[in-house]
Amino acid sequence: MKSQYQVVVIGGGIVGCSVAYHLALRGLTNVAVIERKELTAGSTWHAAGGFHAINSDFDVAALQKYTISLYPQVEEESGQSIGLKMSGGLELAGTPERAQWLKSELAWLRAMGTDAHLLSPQEAVEMVPIIDPTGLTGALFDPHEGNLDPNGATHAYAGAAKRRGVEVILRNRVISLSRLPSGEWSVETEKGTITAEHIVNAAGLWARRVGNMVGVDHPLVPMPHHYLITEAIPEVAAIDGLMAAVTDLEGFTYLQREGDGVLLGLYEQNPRHWAVEGAPWDFGMTLFPEEIDRIMPELSIGFERFPVLQNVGIKRWVNGAFTFTPDGNPLIGPVEGIPNYWAACGCMSGFSQCAGIGLALANWIVDGDPGLNAFGMDVARFGPYASDDRYLRDTTAQFYARRFVMAYPNEDLPAGRPLKTTPCYDDLAAAGARFGVNWGLEVPLYFAPNAEFEENDTLGRSNAEPLVAEEAGAVRTAAGGYEIAQYARYEVSGAGAEAWLDHLVASHIPEVGRIRLAPMLGDAGRLMGDLSVARLEDQRFWLTGSYYLQTWHQRWFRQQLPDSGVALRNITDDWMGFSLSGPASRTILERLAHVDVSDEALPFLAVRMLDVGTARAVVGRISLTGELGYEIVVPTNQHRTLMQQLRESGQESGLRLVGDRAIDSLRLEKAYGIWNAEFTQAYTPGMCGLDRFVAFDKDEFIGREAALRERKEGAAQRLVLLEVDAGDADASADDGIWIGDRRVGFVTSGAYGHHVKKSLALAYVDRDVIESAVDLDVYIVGEARTARILPAAPYDPTSSKLRG
Ligand SMILES: Cc1cc2nc3c(=O)[nH]c(=O)nc-3n(C[C@H](O)[C@H](O)[C@H](O)COP(=O)(O)OP(=O)(O)OC[C@H]3O[C@@H](n4cnc5c(N)ncnc54)[C@H](O)[C@@H]3O)c2cc1C
């Protein structure tokens, strides 16, 4: 062990070893992996070693695909066998809807370039003869699944890293971490104290404890998980070569060949947690006794699906722990306020994700940017609320129990709710609001007519759609009130505020009393935000952005903030309000405001402090619906009063409360993008059309060079609005767009435009296709639907109403 390293990776599991290897690939070799015991001594040694590319986040799925593709290289480079078996994998459907769902998964896999295909239950049995097909409705085969030897794979990563100069130091626990005046880390270990420029927390089951060493409480928790390995099964022994792995989606089990027997693992509906604060430091390479009673319901279903298991001996039980986060994806990246500390933990699918984590993190450490959209794994996608013990237990248990359970796009899951509510929550609920959740906050999706109304879970349009249509109709013909507590707000002030914002965002900075849409770029020219900047005073600004990006945005802001002259305050919880839009909105506001709000006094994109009802409000003339509209924001303790006064004032003008779903329908009629769909870290201004807000004539702003380059070369794909010949389902994010066998794009969001009576989708499509204007196929729930690119928004293309 040396006395100083550029990077110390804490933990020699599959993730830590992959991070070290990827750092070495990027040319960093003054790197040490420090491991408490032996390599694999956490969750890794007892894993089943299975892998697959499927993930609900498309970018994470691409990283899983990368992980699978890298194994042969690591095996070859290290000379260490990893026991790779590319057996392919079968997913079994047990209901007609699940068979339909598999069709969407097939379309999705095809979009990723995977040659998967659907099978009949009988064809599945031909592949894996121990399946009992009773009740099966279909199957999907993905050739890019398989399994490997977890021990071999970890040693291969460590060996390949060592060959490139990385040190692997075993039997040496990191005891504490502290910051030196030089900014380096002092790393106290059992074998002595060393210094490191960067530390990576890849401590798996102990990651929460290691995080605590630097004052971070990571939202992850260990949970036990069972599998069993059988004695030889004649039907399996008779298969010459590999046998496809099987996931019985309705049966909660997965199965893979293990010698001449099988390994059967299960995700039980009644999971439990263990060592919530992190495994004890003296926890060895230990398994828990099997808890047959607890897992019996799922085990019985497994024994029915694979009846030979009823008559074969069980050679070994494994009940070991691994970590879960609220959404099941890992926690990687830098943590705001703790420079050069990097998370690489919370990974429940190490053999599908280790290389993706390693690649993104190594890029991040070397370049200051993951080089790809890693938000689905970014530690900054959660706020402090996620580490609350009860929240963490509820959400991780929900994720575990639903690992194979079918997810419907319109479903809202109950775990950890309600957590955050606005002062209007009870009133909104009394008005019929049915809530979704955004970063822990309850947000109205639509308003039901009575308490008895129940929305059906469906892959198509739900029975709530007529309610959404009424809300959207009210906005087009009268007025809608939409709660905007789910917008994040930051106040930027101080003598250097304007100059700093001018550097931070790509647009010009507005005059006092004006609002400007301001794309914010990273160095590589990809989006960091689609902010609106409102100038309230000469050196006092409000930035409005996405609610769920608060941790992520503040990490970025603080990275850029000068030492003095600029004050940044997150005021999201202090100010809330309503977006009032529709032709009657001016009349409604006039009744409450005690001043002129005509177009002359409050024109489009103006912002004023006004008395609205009894509140001193910040009123911005801006709307997402394409109608005349205002965002009215008041101190949080007056938010409820504002809602009551708006409703009173709006009653005779037909004001209706509206939710997220109506806003989606309305914004698609105007081809307006939003963050998390059309605008994300993956896209550039030229792709998404925000380039029209980029001030290319400014001398300097973050990402300027990349933006100029893109302007010159043109983006390869651009955002377009599609009209889709849909059936009873609209397009949704990641649905592939094809011309014959060529994938030419993908959908970012879809909805039914209730006013224009069209199924609409925003989508990224290859440039040459946009120019050729041919008909396209969009795969919606696995079925091809014809779509056409619309040359203009179908509702008020000249925006006369918005400006009216
Ligand atoms: C029963 C079971 C079956 C599984 N099957 C699969 C599967 O089929 N496919 C799949 O992809 N995943 C599977 N998993 C999950 C998989 O095991 C994990 O995703 C993976 O092992 C996580 O690896 P890791 O490197 O993040 O953590 P770990 O393996 O826990 O490694 C962390 C390492 O950090 C070390 N460490 C901790 N603190 C310190 C410290 N202070 N100083 C020095 N060293 C420290 C530990 O000793 C440990 O070796 C399974 C898990 C279980 C329990």
mmCIF file of C-alpha atoms in Angstrom, residues 48-286:
data_model
loop_
_atom_site.group_PDB
_atom_site.id
_atom_site.type_symbol
_atom_site.label_atom_id
_atom_site.label_comp_id
_atom_site.label_asym_id
_atom_site.label_seq_id
_atom_site.Cartn_x
_atom_site.Cartn_y
_atom_site.Cartn_z
ATOM 1 C CA ALA A 48 -26.836 -16.200 -8.784
ATOM 2 C CA GLY A 49 -24.838 -14.373 -11.449
ATOM 3 C CA GLY A 50 -27.708 -13.851 -13.885
ATOM 4 C CA PHE A 51 -27.836 -10.826 -16.210
ATOM 5 C CA HIS A 52 -30.235 -9.124 -18.609
ATOM 6 C CA ALA A 53 -30.593 -5.781 -20.390
ATOM 7 C CA ILE A 54 -34.171 -4.928 -19.485
ATOM 8 C CA ASN A 55 -34.734 -1.885 -17.244
ATOM 9 C CA SER A 56 -37.594 0.592 -16.999
ATOM 10 C CA ASP A 57 -35.103 3.393 -17.768
ATOM 11 C CA PHE A 58 -33.963 3.221 -21.404
ATOM 12 C CA ASP A 59 -30.545 4.773 -20.701
ATOM 13 C CA VAL A 60 -29.883 2.396 -17.811
ATOM 14 C CA ALA A 61 -30.914 -0.470 -20.108
ATOM 15 C CA ALA A 62 -28.324 0.678 -22.649
ATOM 16 C CA LEU A 63 -25.698 0.573 -19.895
ATOM 17 C CA GLN A 64 -26.835 -2.945 -18.984
ATOM 18 C CA LYS A 65 -26.377 -3.937 -22.592
ATOM 19 C CA TYR A 66 -22.877 -2.483 -22.422
ATOM 20 C CA THR A 67 -22.188 -4.500 -19.254
ATOM 21 C CA ILE A 68 -23.135 -7.745 -20.964
ATOM 22 C CA SER A 69 -21.085 -6.945 -24.044
ATOM 23 C CA LEU A 70 -17.931 -6.216 -22.018
ATOM 24 C CA TYR A 71 -17.553 -9.588 -20.239
ATOM 25 C CA PRO A 72 -15.540 -11.348 -22.981
ATOM 26 C CA GLN A 73 -13.064 -8.426 -23.048
ATOM 27 C CA VAL A 74 -12.561 -8.544 -19.274
ATOM 28 C CA GLU A 75 -12.151 -12.321 -19.344
ATOM 29 C CA GLU A 76 -9.592 -12.122 -22.127
ATOM 30 C CA GLU A 77 -7.637 -9.241 -20.656
ATOM 31 C CA SER A 78 -7.397 -10.807 -17.220
ATOM 32 C CA GLY A 79 -6.925 -14.425 -18.294
ATOM 33 C CA GLN A 80 -9.421 -15.307 -15.556
ATOM 34 C CA SER A 81 -12.360 -17.523 -16.519
ATOM 35 C CA ILE A 82 -15.717 -15.981 -15.659
ATOM 36 C CA GLY A 83 -17.902 -18.986 -16.560
ATOM 37 C CA LEU A 84 -19.931 -16.938 -19.040
ATOM 38 C CA LYS A 85 -23.016 -18.793 -20.303
ATOM 39 C CA MET A 86 -24.962 -16.860 -22.927
ATOM 40 C CA SER A 87 -27.964 -19.132 -22.588
ATOM 41 C CA GLY A 88 -30.592 -16.566 -23.523
ATOM 42 C CA GLY A 89 -33.617 -16.040 -21.342
ATOM 43 C CA LEU A 90 -37.333 -16.758 -21.529
ATOM 44 C CA GLU A 91 -40.000 -14.615 -19.918
ATOM 45 C CA LEU A 92 -43.300 -16.407 -19.367
ATOM 46 C CA ALA A 93 -46.650 -14.602 -19.523
ATOM 47 C CA GLY A 94 -49.526 -15.901 -17.406
ATOM 48 C CA THR A 95 -52.354 -13.587 -18.492
ATOM 49 C CA PRO A 96 -53.560 -12.224 -21.863
ATOM 50 C CA GLU A 97 -52.547 -8.698 -20.816
ATOM 51 C CA ARG A 98 -49.079 -9.890 -19.912
ATOM 52 C CA ALA A 99 -48.764 -11.495 -23.357
ATOM 53 C CA GLN A 100 -49.648 -8.100 -24.823
ATOM 54 C CA TRP A 101 -47.109 -6.491 -22.491
ATOM 55 C CA LEU A 102 -44.442 -8.892 -23.808
ATOM 56 C CA LYS A 103 -45.186 -7.542 -27.278
ATOM 57 C CA SER A 104 -44.269 -4.049 -26.072
ATOM 58 C CA GLU A 105 -41.161 -5.445 -24.470
ATOM 59 C CA LEU A 106 -40.261 -7.094 -27.767
ATOM 60 C CA ALA A 107 -40.685 -3.791 -29.619
ATOM 61 C CA TRP A 108 -38.575 -2.137 -26.960
ATOM 62 C CA LEU A 109 -35.820 -4.788 -27.206
ATOM 63 C CA ARG A 110 -35.870 -4.450 -30.980
ATOM 64 C CA ALA A 111 -35.440 -0.702 -30.541
ATOM 65 C CA MET A 112 -32.313 -1.482 -28.527
ATOM 66 C CA GLY A 113 -31.021 -3.613 -31.382
ATOM 67 C CA THR A 114 -31.702 -6.989 -29.722
ATOM 68 C CA ASP A 115 -33.029 -9.839 -31.871
ATOM 69 C CA ALA A 116 -35.551 -11.125 -29.322
ATOM 70 C CA HIS A 117 -38.678 -12.972 -30.405
ATOM 71 C CA LEU A 118 -42.032 -14.166 -29.121
ATOM 72 C CA LEU A 119 -42.821 -17.837 -28.595
ATOM 73 C CA SER A 120 -45.921 -19.879 -27.905
ATOM 74 C CA PRO A 121 -46.084 -21.642 -24.513
ATOM 75 C CA GLN A 122 -45.387 -24.926 -26.356
ATOM 76 C CA GLU A 123 -42.279 -23.489 -28.000
ATOM 77 C CA ALA A 124 -41.112 -22.349 -24.572
ATOM 78 C CA VAL A 125 -41.523 -25.918 -23.292
ATOM 79 C CA GLU A 126 -39.496 -27.196 -26.234
ATOM 80 C CA MET A 127 -36.670 -24.938 -25.080
ATOM 81 C CA VAL A 128 -36.983 -25.731 -21.382
ATOM 82 C CA PRO A 129 -38.775 -29.069 -20.987
ATOM 83 C CA ILE A 130 -39.330 -28.789 -17.234
ATOM 84 C CA ILE A 131 -41.870 -25.944 -17.692
ATOM 85 C CA ASP A 132 -45.504 -26.878 -17.115
ATOM 86 C CA PRO A 133 -47.328 -24.621 -19.631
ATOM 87 C CA THR A 134 -50.667 -24.679 -17.788
ATOM 88 C CA GLY A 135 -52.139 -21.179 -17.820
ATOM 89 C CA LEU A 136 -49.353 -19.667 -19.919
ATOM 90 C CA THR A 137 -50.410 -17.183 -22.589
ATOM 91 C CA GLY A 138 -47.070 -16.555 -24.288
ATOM 92 C CA ALA A 139 -43.328 -16.164 -23.891
ATOM 93 C CA LEU A 140 -40.488 -13.970 -25.051
ATOM 94 C CA PHE A 141 -36.962 -15.157 -25.770
ATOM 95 C CA ASP A 142 -34.044 -12.723 -25.450
ATOM 96 C CA PRO A 143 -30.739 -14.230 -26.634
ATOM 97 C CA HIS A 144 -28.689 -11.631 -24.729
ATOM 98 C CA GLU A 145 -29.360 -13.025 -21.278
ATOM 99 C CA GLY A 146 -27.329 -15.525 -19.352
ATOM 100 C CA ASN A 147 -25.299 -16.083 -16.235
ATOM 101 C CA LEU A 148 -21.721 -16.271 -15.071
ATOM 102 C CA ASP A 149 -19.565 -17.154 -12.106
ATOM 103 C CA PRO A 150 -19.729 -14.121 -9.737
ATOM 104 C CA ASN A 151 -16.398 -14.952 -8.107
ATOM 105 C CA GLY A 152 -14.655 -15.410 -11.462
ATOM 106 C CA ALA A 153 -16.126 -12.198 -12.884
ATOM 107 C CA THR A 154 -15.031 -10.118 -9.869
ATOM 108 C CA HIS A 155 -11.515 -11.556 -9.962
ATOM 109 C CA ALA A 156 -11.404 -10.960 -13.704
ATOM 110 C CA TYR A 157 -12.244 -7.265 -13.261
ATOM 111 C CA ALA A 158 -9.708 -6.987 -10.431
ATOM 112 C CA GLY A 159 -7.079 -8.882 -12.460
ATOM 113 C CA ALA A 160 -7.606 -6.757 -15.576
ATOM 114 C CA ALA A 161 -7.419 -3.592 -13.441
ATOM 115 C CA LYS A 162 -4.209 -4.835 -11.777
ATOM 116 C CA ARG A 163 -2.640 -5.459 -15.167
ATOM 117 C CA ARG A 164 -3.271 -1.814 -15.930
ATOM 118 C CA GLY A 165 -1.606 -0.701 -12.693
ATOM 119 C CA VAL A 166 -4.403 -0.647 -10.113
ATOM 120 C CA GLU A 167 -3.542 -1.963 -6.628
ATOM 121 C CA VAL A 168 -5.946 -4.314 -4.858
ATOM 122 C CA ILE A 169 -5.438 -4.304 -1.101
ATOM 123 C CA LEU A 170 -7.254 -7.026 0.833
ATOM 124 C CA ARG A 171 -8.091 -7.575 4.531
ATOM 125 C CA ASN A 172 -7.918 -3.872 5.243
ATOM 126 C CA ARG A 173 -11.058 -2.128 6.417
ATOM 127 C CA VAL A 174 -11.463 1.607 5.879
ATOM 128 C CA ILE A 175 -12.179 2.875 9.378
ATOM 129 C CA SER A 176 -12.769 6.585 8.848
ATOM 130 C CA LEU A 177 -12.574 9.368 6.279
ATOM 131 C CA SER A 178 -11.758 13.000 6.899
ATOM 132 C CA ARG A 179 -10.921 16.012 4.774
ATOM 133 C CA LEU A 180 -7.418 17.495 4.922
ATOM 134 C CA PRO A 181 -6.776 21.250 4.561
ATOM 135 C CA SER A 182 -5.309 20.444 1.115
ATOM 136 C CA GLY A 183 -8.769 19.201 0.039
ATOM 137 C CA GLU A 184 -7.544 15.599 -0.149
ATOM 138 C CA TRP A 185 -9.126 12.772 1.807
ATOM 139 C CA SER A 186 -7.377 11.220 4.772
ATOM 140 C CA VAL A 187 -8.312 7.543 4.663
ATOM 141 C CA GLU A 188 -7.782 5.702 7.938
ATOM 142 C CA THR A 189 -7.477 1.952 7.332
ATOM 143 C CA GLU A 190 -6.595 -1.038 9.487
ATOM 144 C CA LYS A 191 -3.165 -1.063 7.845
ATOM 145 C CA GLY A 192 -2.437 2.658 8.221
ATOM 146 C CA THR A 193 -3.613 6.086 7.110
ATOM 147 C CA ILE A 194 -3.242 7.169 3.499
ATOM 148 C CA THR A 195 -4.401 10.126 1.419
ATOM 149 C CA ALA A 196 -6.527 10.155 -1.686
ATOM 150 C CA GLU A 197 -7.752 12.833 -4.050
ATOM 151 C CA HIS A 198 -11.015 10.969 -4.682
ATOM 152 C CA ILE A 199 -12.861 8.271 -2.788
ATOM 153 C CA VAL A 200 -15.465 5.952 -4.275
ATOM 154 C CA ASN A 201 -18.042 4.335 -1.997
ATOM 155 C CA ALA A 202 -18.519 0.863 -3.500
ATOM 156 C CA ALA A 203 -19.099 -0.692 -0.094
ATOM 157 C CA GLY A 204 -22.283 -2.620 -1.005
ATOM 158 C CA LEU A 205 -23.964 -3.872 2.168
ATOM 159 C CA TRP A 206 -21.881 -1.401 4.222
ATOM 160 C CA ALA A 207 -22.341 1.598 1.907
ATOM 161 C CA ARG A 208 -24.677 3.432 4.272
ATOM 162 C CA ARG A 209 -22.043 3.210 7.002
ATOM 163 C CA VAL A 210 -19.277 4.410 4.682
ATOM 164 C CA GLY A 211 -21.538 7.276 3.551
ATOM 165 C CA ASN A 212 -22.058 8.214 7.195
ATOM 166 C CA MET A 213 -18.275 8.625 7.521
ATOM 167 C CA VAL A 214 -18.574 11.745 5.319
ATOM 168 C CA GLY A 215 -21.994 12.832 6.572
ATOM 169 C CA VAL A 216 -24.108 11.346 3.749
ATOM 170 C CA ASP A 217 -27.176 9.200 4.378
ATOM 171 C CA HIS A 218 -27.644 7.172 1.198
ATOM 172 C CA PRO A 219 -31.189 5.884 0.565
ATOM 173 C CA LEU A 220 -30.374 2.179 0.355
ATOM 174 C CA VAL A 221 -31.119 -0.785 2.524
ATOM 175 C CA PRO A 222 -30.076 -4.458 2.578
ATOM 176 C CA MET A 223 -32.752 -7.120 2.084
ATOM 177 C CA PRO A 224 -32.383 -10.902 2.210
ATOM 178 C CA HIS A 225 -33.143 -12.940 -0.907
ATOM 179 C CA HIS A 226 -33.503 -16.701 -1.437
ATOM 180 C CA TYR A 227 -32.589 -19.177 -4.089
ATOM 181 C CA LEU A 228 -32.151 -22.943 -4.034
ATOM 182 C CA ILE A 229 -30.006 -25.311 -6.088
ATOM 183 C CA THR A 230 -31.286 -28.789 -6.835
ATOM 184 C CA GLU A 231 -29.637 -32.139 -7.329
ATOM 185 C CA ALA A 232 -29.411 -33.408 -10.916
ATOM 186 C CA ILE A 233 -32.647 -33.456 -12.911
ATOM 187 C CA PRO A 234 -32.692 -36.023 -15.761
ATOM 188 C CA GLU A 235 -34.588 -33.693 -18.134
ATOM 189 C CA VAL A 236 -31.969 -31.002 -17.579
ATOM 190 C CA ALA A 237 -29.014 -33.403 -17.760
ATOM 191 C CA ALA A 238 -30.379 -34.595 -21.109
ATOM 192 C CA ILE A 239 -30.053 -31.096 -22.633
ATOM 193 C CA ASP A 240 -26.871 -31.002 -24.629
ATOM 194 C CA GLY A 241 -25.437 -27.528 -24.025
ATOM 195 C CA LEU A 242 -26.996 -24.481 -22.475
ATOM 196 C CA MET A 243 -30.566 -24.193 -21.235
ATOM 197 C CA ALA A 244 -32.367 -20.865 -21.468
ATOM 198 C CA ALA A 245 -32.949 -19.078 -18.169
ATOM 199 C CA VAL A 246 -36.635 -18.636 -17.294
ATOM 200 C CA THR A 247 -38.483 -15.830 -15.519
ATOM 201 C CA ASP A 248 -42.050 -16.748 -14.628
ATOM 202 C CA LEU A 249 -43.454 -13.233 -14.443
ATOM 203 C CA GLU A 250 -46.768 -14.152 -12.813
ATOM 204 C CA GLY A 251 -45.046 -16.768 -10.653
ATOM 205 C CA PHE A 252 -42.448 -14.499 -8.959
ATOM 206 C CA THR A 253 -39.610 -16.941 -9.735
ATOM 207 C CA TYR A 254 -36.533 -17.174 -11.955
ATOM 208 C CA LEU A 255 -34.726 -20.344 -12.910
ATOM 209 C CA GLN A 256 -31.395 -21.136 -14.543
ATOM 210 C CA ARG A 257 -29.360 -24.240 -15.230
ATOM 211 C CA GLU A 258 -26.808 -25.105 -12.553
ATOM 212 C CA GLY A 259 -24.771 -28.177 -13.592
ATOM 213 C CA ASP A 260 -27.307 -30.929 -14.227
ATOM 214 C CA GLY A 261 -29.759 -29.340 -11.804
ATOM 215 C CA VAL A 262 -31.331 -25.897 -11.619
ATOM 216 C CA LEU A 263 -31.204 -22.764 -9.525
ATOM 217 C CA LEU A 264 -34.636 -21.391 -8.570
ATOM 218 C CA GLY A 265 -34.778 -17.888 -7.065
ATOM 219 C CA LEU A 266 -37.822 -15.981 -5.948
ATOM 220 C CA TYR A 267 -39.064 -12.498 -5.180
ATOM 221 C CA GLU A 268 -41.572 -13.037 -2.412
ATOM 222 C CA GLN A 269 -44.531 -10.742 -1.755
ATOM 223 C CA ASN A 270 -43.670 -10.511 1.918
ATOM 224 C CA PRO A 271 -40.012 -9.409 1.879
ATOM 225 C CA ARG A 272 -38.075 -8.291 4.920
ATOM 226 C CA HIS A 273 -35.266 -5.868 5.657
ATOM 227 C CA TRP A 274 -32.028 -6.522 7.448
ATOM 228 C CA ALA A 275 -29.441 -4.202 9.034
ATOM 229 C CA VAL A 276 -31.129 -1.054 7.753
ATOM 230 C CA GLU A 277 -28.219 1.075 8.948
ATOM 231 C CA GLY A 278 -25.735 -1.150 7.064
ATOM 232 C CA ALA A 279 -24.307 -4.601 7.759
ATOM 233 C CA PRO A 280 -22.256 -4.949 10.967
ATOM 234 C CA TRP A 281 -18.533 -4.476 10.390
ATOM 235 C CA ASP A 282 -17.797 -8.045 11.546
ATOM 236 C CA PHE A 283 -20.385 -9.599 9.214
ATOM 237 C CA GLY A 284 -18.585 -12.403 7.446
ATOM 238 C CA MET A 285 -19.265 -14.318 4.250
ATOM 239 C CA THR A 286 -22.422 -15.448 5.956
#
